Short mmCIF file of C-alpha atoms in Angstrom, two decimals:
data_model
loop_
_atom_site.label_atom_id
_atom_site.label_comp_id
_atom_site.label_asym_id
_atom_site.label_seq_id
_atom_site.Cartn_x
_atom_site.Cartn_y
_atom_site.Cartn_z
CA MET A 24 39.00 25.19 26.53
CA LEU A 25 38.21 25.98 22.88
CA THR A 26 37.97 22.25 22.10
CA PHE A 27 35.53 21.73 24.99
CA ILE A 28 33.35 24.67 23.95
CA LEU A 29 33.22 23.58 20.30
CA GLY A 30 32.34 20.01 21.26
CA ALA A 31 29.63 21.15 23.66
CA CYS A 32 28.08 23.35 20.96
CA VAL A 33 28.03 20.46 18.48
CA GLY A 34 26.37 18.17 21.04
CA LEU A 35 23.87 20.87 21.99
CA VAL A 36 22.78 21.46 18.38
CA LEU A 37 22.54 17.70 17.77
CA GLY A 38 20.36 17.31 20.86
CA LEU A 39 18.05 20.15 19.84
CA THR A 40 17.63 19.32 16.16
CA GLY A 41 18.67 15.70 15.61
CA ALA A 42 20.38 16.97 12.47
CA GLY A 43 22.82 19.75 13.13
CA GLY A 44 25.58 18.26 15.24
CA GLY A 45 27.05 16.05 12.58
CA ILE A 46 27.22 18.65 9.88
CA LEU A 47 28.68 21.23 12.28
CA ALA A 48 31.32 18.92 13.80
CA ILE A 49 33.62 19.05 10.77
CA PRO A 50 33.50 22.88 10.48
CA ALA A 51 34.10 23.15 14.24
CA LEU A 52 37.26 21.07 13.94
CA THR A 53 38.51 22.49 10.64
CA LEU A 54 37.71 26.17 11.21
CA GLY A 55 38.04 26.20 15.00
CA LEU A 56 41.10 23.97 15.46
CA GLY A 57 42.67 24.14 12.00
CA TRP A 58 42.42 20.42 11.23
CA SER A 59 42.01 18.95 7.75
CA VAL A 60 38.76 17.20 6.84
CA THR A 61 40.59 13.86 6.88
CA GLN A 62 41.93 14.46 10.41
CA ALA A 63 38.55 15.66 11.66
CA THR A 64 36.45 12.81 10.25
CA PRO A 65 37.06 10.05 12.89
CA VAL A 66 36.76 12.51 15.79
CA ALA A 67 33.54 13.95 14.39
CA LEU A 68 32.08 10.47 13.91
CA LEU A 69 32.95 9.40 17.47
CA ALA A 70 31.63 12.60 19.04
CA VAL A 71 28.45 12.72 17.01
CA GLY A 72 27.79 8.98 17.16
CA SER A 73 28.24 8.79 20.94
CA ALA A 74 26.16 11.90 21.56
CA ALA A 75 23.42 10.71 19.22
CA LEU A 76 23.32 7.37 21.04
CA ILE A 77 22.47 9.14 24.31
CA GLY A 78 19.68 11.08 22.62
CA ALA A 79 18.39 7.94 20.92
CA MET A 80 18.23 6.03 24.21
CA GLN A 81 16.15 8.85 25.69
CA GLY A 82 13.88 8.79 22.63
CA LEU A 83 13.39 5.04 23.03
CA ARG A 84 12.33 5.45 26.65
CA GLN A 85 9.82 8.10 25.58
CA GLY A 86 8.45 5.91 22.77
CA LEU A 87 9.46 8.39 20.05
CA VAL A 88 11.91 6.27 18.06
CA ARG A 89 10.52 4.36 15.07
CA TYR A 90 13.00 1.58 15.70
CA LYS A 91 12.12 -0.57 12.67
CA ALA A 92 12.57 2.44 10.39
CA ALA A 93 15.83 3.30 12.16
CA ALA A 94 17.14 -0.26 11.75
CA THR A 95 16.24 -0.26 8.04
CA MET A 96 17.99 3.06 7.38
CA ALA A 97 21.02 2.08 9.47
CA ALA A 98 21.46 -1.25 7.66
CA ALA A 99 21.44 0.52 4.28
CA GLY A 100 23.79 3.15 5.69
CA TRP A 101 26.32 0.55 6.84
CA MET A 102 26.48 -0.90 3.34
CA ALA A 103 26.94 2.50 1.67
CA ALA A 104 29.43 4.05 4.12
CA PRO A 105 32.53 2.11 2.90
CA LEU A 106 31.90 3.48 -0.60
CA GLY A 107 31.94 7.02 0.82
CA ILE A 108 35.21 6.29 2.66
CA HIS A 109 36.72 4.90 -0.55
CA VAL A 110 35.78 8.02 -2.53
CA ALA A 111 36.94 10.40 0.21
CA ALA A 112 40.42 8.84 0.23
CA ARG A 113 40.80 9.71 -3.44
CA VAL A 114 39.46 13.27 -3.42
CA PRO A 115 41.74 16.28 -2.69
CA GLY A 116 41.11 18.02 0.63
CA THR A 117 40.11 21.31 -0.97
CA ALA A 118 37.57 19.61 -3.22
CA LEU A 119 36.18 17.65 -0.26
CA THR A 120 35.74 20.83 1.78
CA THR A 121 33.99 22.52 -1.15
CA VAL A 122 31.61 19.59 -1.60
CA PHE A 123 30.89 19.57 2.13
CA ALA A 124 30.09 23.30 2.18
CA LEU A 125 27.85 23.07 -0.89
CA VAL A 126 25.95 20.08 0.51
CA MET A 127 25.44 21.96 3.76
CA LEU A 128 24.20 25.04 1.91
CA VAL A 129 21.69 23.11 -0.22
CA VAL A 130 20.34 21.08 2.69
CA ALA A 131 20.00 24.14 4.91
CA CYS A 132 18.02 26.03 2.28
CA ARG A 133 15.71 23.07 1.67
CA MET A 134 15.13 22.56 5.40
CA TYR A 135 14.34 26.24 5.88
CA LEU A 136 11.77 26.24 3.07
CA GLN A 137 10.26 23.03 4.46
CA SER A 138 9.98 24.52 7.95
CA ARG A 139 7.91 27.42 6.62
CA ARG A 140 5.18 25.15 5.29
CA ASP A 141 2.14 24.53 7.38
CA ASP A 142 2.59 21.35 9.45
CA GLU A 143 -1.06 20.40 9.23
CA ALA A 144 -1.12 20.84 5.46
CA GLN A 145 1.93 18.59 5.23
CA GLY A 146 0.27 15.96 7.36
CA ALA A 147 -2.69 15.79 4.97
CA LEU A 148 -0.49 14.76 2.02
CA GLN A 149 -0.10 11.14 0.98
CA ARG A 150 3.46 10.01 1.72
CA ASN A 151 5.52 6.93 0.91
CA CYS A 152 5.51 5.93 4.59
CA MET A 153 2.21 6.59 6.36
CA LEU A 154 1.19 5.91 9.95
CA ASP A 155 -1.67 3.48 10.47
CA PRO A 156 -4.34 5.45 12.41
CA ALA A 157 -5.46 2.28 14.20
CA THR A 158 -2.04 1.26 15.56
CA GLY A 159 0.01 4.46 15.36
CA LYS A 160 2.76 2.48 13.61
CA LEU A 161 4.16 2.84 10.10
CA ASP A 162 2.29 0.94 7.41
CA TRP A 163 5.09 -1.19 5.97
CA ASN A 164 4.99 -1.91 2.24
CA ALA A 165 7.51 -2.19 -0.60
CA ARG A 166 7.35 1.53 -1.35
CA CYS A 167 8.02 2.50 2.27
CA LEU A 168 10.85 -0.03 2.59
CA ALA A 169 12.53 1.22 -0.59
CA THR A 170 12.18 4.84 0.55
CA LEU A 171 13.74 4.22 3.97
CA ALA A 172 16.54 2.12 2.47
CA SER A 173 17.33 4.92 0.00
CA ILE A 174 17.43 7.50 2.80
CA GLY A 175 19.74 5.26 4.81
CA ALA A 176 22.05 4.60 1.87
CA GLY A 177 22.34 8.31 1.11
CA SER A 178 23.08 9.03 4.75
CA GLY A 179 25.70 6.27 4.94
CA PHE A 180 27.49 7.43 1.79
CA LEU A 181 27.66 11.02 3.11
CA THR A 182 28.84 9.71 6.49
CA GLY A 183 31.76 7.94 4.89
CA LEU A 184 32.52 10.71 2.41
CA LEU A 185 32.22 13.77 4.64
CA GLY A 186 32.55 12.42 8.19
CA VAL A 187 29.09 13.59 9.23
CA GLY A 188 26.41 11.69 11.08
CA GLY A 189 23.91 12.03 8.24
CA GLY A 190 21.15 13.52 10.36
CA PHE A 191 21.06 16.65 8.22
CA PHE A 192 20.04 14.35 5.35
CA ILE A 193 17.80 11.96 7.31
CA VAL A 194 15.63 14.56 9.07
CA PRO A 195 14.36 16.45 5.99
CA ALA A 196 14.05 13.25 3.92
CA PHE A 197 12.22 11.25 6.60
CA ARG A 198 9.96 14.22 7.27
CA ARG A 199 9.30 14.68 3.55
CA PHE A 200 8.38 11.05 2.84
CA SER A 201 6.49 10.16 6.04
CA ASP A 202 3.79 11.67 8.24
CA VAL A 203 5.75 11.05 11.46
CA ARG A 204 5.72 14.17 13.64
CA MET A 205 8.88 16.22 14.07
CA HIS A 206 9.87 15.00 17.54
CA GLY A 207 9.59 11.39 16.31
CA VAL A 208 11.63 12.23 13.23
CA VAL A 209 14.38 13.76 15.39
CA ALA A 210 14.49 10.81 17.80
CA THR A 211 14.59 8.28 14.93
CA SER A 212 17.28 10.32 13.19
CA LEU A 213 19.42 10.23 16.33
CA MET A 214 19.20 6.44 16.43
CA VAL A 215 20.26 6.13 12.77
CA VAL A 216 23.07 8.67 13.25
CA ALA A 217 24.38 6.73 16.25
CA LEU A 218 24.32 3.36 14.46
CA VAL A 219 25.78 4.56 11.16
CA SER A 220 28.43 6.86 12.70
CA LEU A 221 29.75 4.30 15.16
CA GLY A 222 29.61 1.54 12.53
CA THR A 223 31.59 3.69 10.07
CA LEU A 224 34.07 4.60 12.80
CA GLY A 225 34.59 0.91 13.53
CA HIS A 226 35.43 0.39 9.86
CA MET A 227 37.98 3.22 10.08
CA PHE A 228 39.55 1.77 13.24
CA SER A 229 39.96 -1.55 11.43
CA GLN A 230 42.01 0.35 8.84
CA GLY A 231 44.40 1.73 11.49
CA VAL A 232 42.81 5.11 12.28
CA THR A 233 43.54 6.37 15.83
CA LEU A 234 42.26 9.23 18.03
CA SER A 235 44.21 11.92 19.88
CA SER A 236 43.58 13.26 23.39
CA THR A 237 42.08 16.38 21.80
CA GLY A 238 39.60 14.18 19.97
CA THR A 239 38.62 12.47 23.22
CA LEU A 240 38.01 15.84 24.91
CA PHE A 241 35.88 16.98 21.99
CA THR A 242 33.80 13.80 22.31
CA VAL A 243 33.26 14.18 26.06
CA SER A 244 32.13 17.78 25.67
CA ALA A 245 29.77 16.79 22.84
CA LEU A 246 28.15 14.25 25.17
CA ALA A 247 27.59 16.97 27.77
CA GLY A 248 26.07 19.23 25.14
CA MET A 249 23.77 16.46 23.93
CA VAL A 250 22.38 15.91 27.44
CA ALA A 251 21.68 19.63 27.81
CA GLY A 252 20.03 19.78 24.38
CA ARG A 253 17.70 16.84 25.02
CA VAL A 254 16.63 18.34 28.35
CA ALA A 255 15.82 21.69 26.71
CA VAL A 256 14.17 20.53 23.47
CA PRO A 257 10.65 19.75 24.84
CA ASN A 258 10.31 23.40 25.87
CA LEU A 259 11.27 24.89 22.49
CA PRO A 260 9.21 25.07 19.26
CA ALA A 261 10.47 22.58 16.67
CA ARG A 262 9.93 24.96 13.74
CA LEU A 263 12.02 27.72 15.36
CA LEU A 264 14.84 25.27 16.12
CA GLN A 265 14.84 24.06 12.53
CA GLN A 266 14.98 27.58 11.12
CA MET A 267 17.76 28.66 13.48
CA PHE A 268 19.77 25.61 12.54
CA CYS A 269 19.34 26.39 8.83
CA VAL A 270 20.56 29.95 9.24
CA LEU A 271 23.59 28.70 11.19
CA CYS A 272 24.41 26.14 8.48
CA VAL A 273 24.22 28.77 5.73
CA ALA A 274 26.62 31.02 7.66
CA VAL A 275 29.11 28.20 8.31
CA SER A 276 28.99 26.94 4.71
CA LEU A 277 29.70 30.43 3.36
CA ILE A 278 32.65 30.78 5.74
CA MET A 279 34.04 27.44 4.56
CA LEU A 280 33.63 28.38 0.90
CA GLY A 281 35.29 31.73 1.55
CA LYS A 282 38.24 29.95 3.17
CA VAL A 283 38.59 27.60 0.19
CA PHE A 284 38.47 30.40 -2.38
CA SER A 285 40.95 32.53 -0.43
CA SER A 286 43.42 29.64 -0.22
CA VAL A 287 43.07 28.96 -3.95
CA GLY A 288 43.51 32.64 -4.74
#
């Protein structure tokens, strides 16, 4: 029952924010079920990747996904993910948990500060990737391509290193460097998370990684949570969701750091 509840919560947050499920999957498995980061990584990737795929398909039907941008970020992510896996295999578990918690803390604080800025004021700024007013599509140029590829590579490396979907990195970065509205950012993030997570998981399977029945249950419950989150998200303010997610991430990261320090002490 605990596994089902934790998975459903991860899927729900991913559906609501497009960013939170991946970064909360590892803490749910390590703090909630007592797994190591290494054990939790493939399960988190399968759960988050599958759930994100459902959300991305819905976003495609609604015309929210910037599919060319998603494909660009995912391609860069696929190339960077094996490097993250390679580094993770050579880093002690305690150090990996500490890095994960610190990354979560920094990203959460940045997202919270970003959410407090005026959306209209942000939209007036010149970004690396701007929408063409005539077509409503991104104006592709070398600067935009390089920006999206960099976001994707960063997401892929973190996916391989920390076993997260990368949405917590994609959402604030894509929002910072483009003038795409928040719901479009979330939908595009879900597509990238799905492609990079499942691609990275395939690489792990090729190296002999397997899943337990508990991991399968966690995945199924995450899918249910994702469906519920995507149904509810149109009725909730994006800024409030982002701020609530940030507060949750800060709390979880502090708990993880406290656990690391207590074990060292």
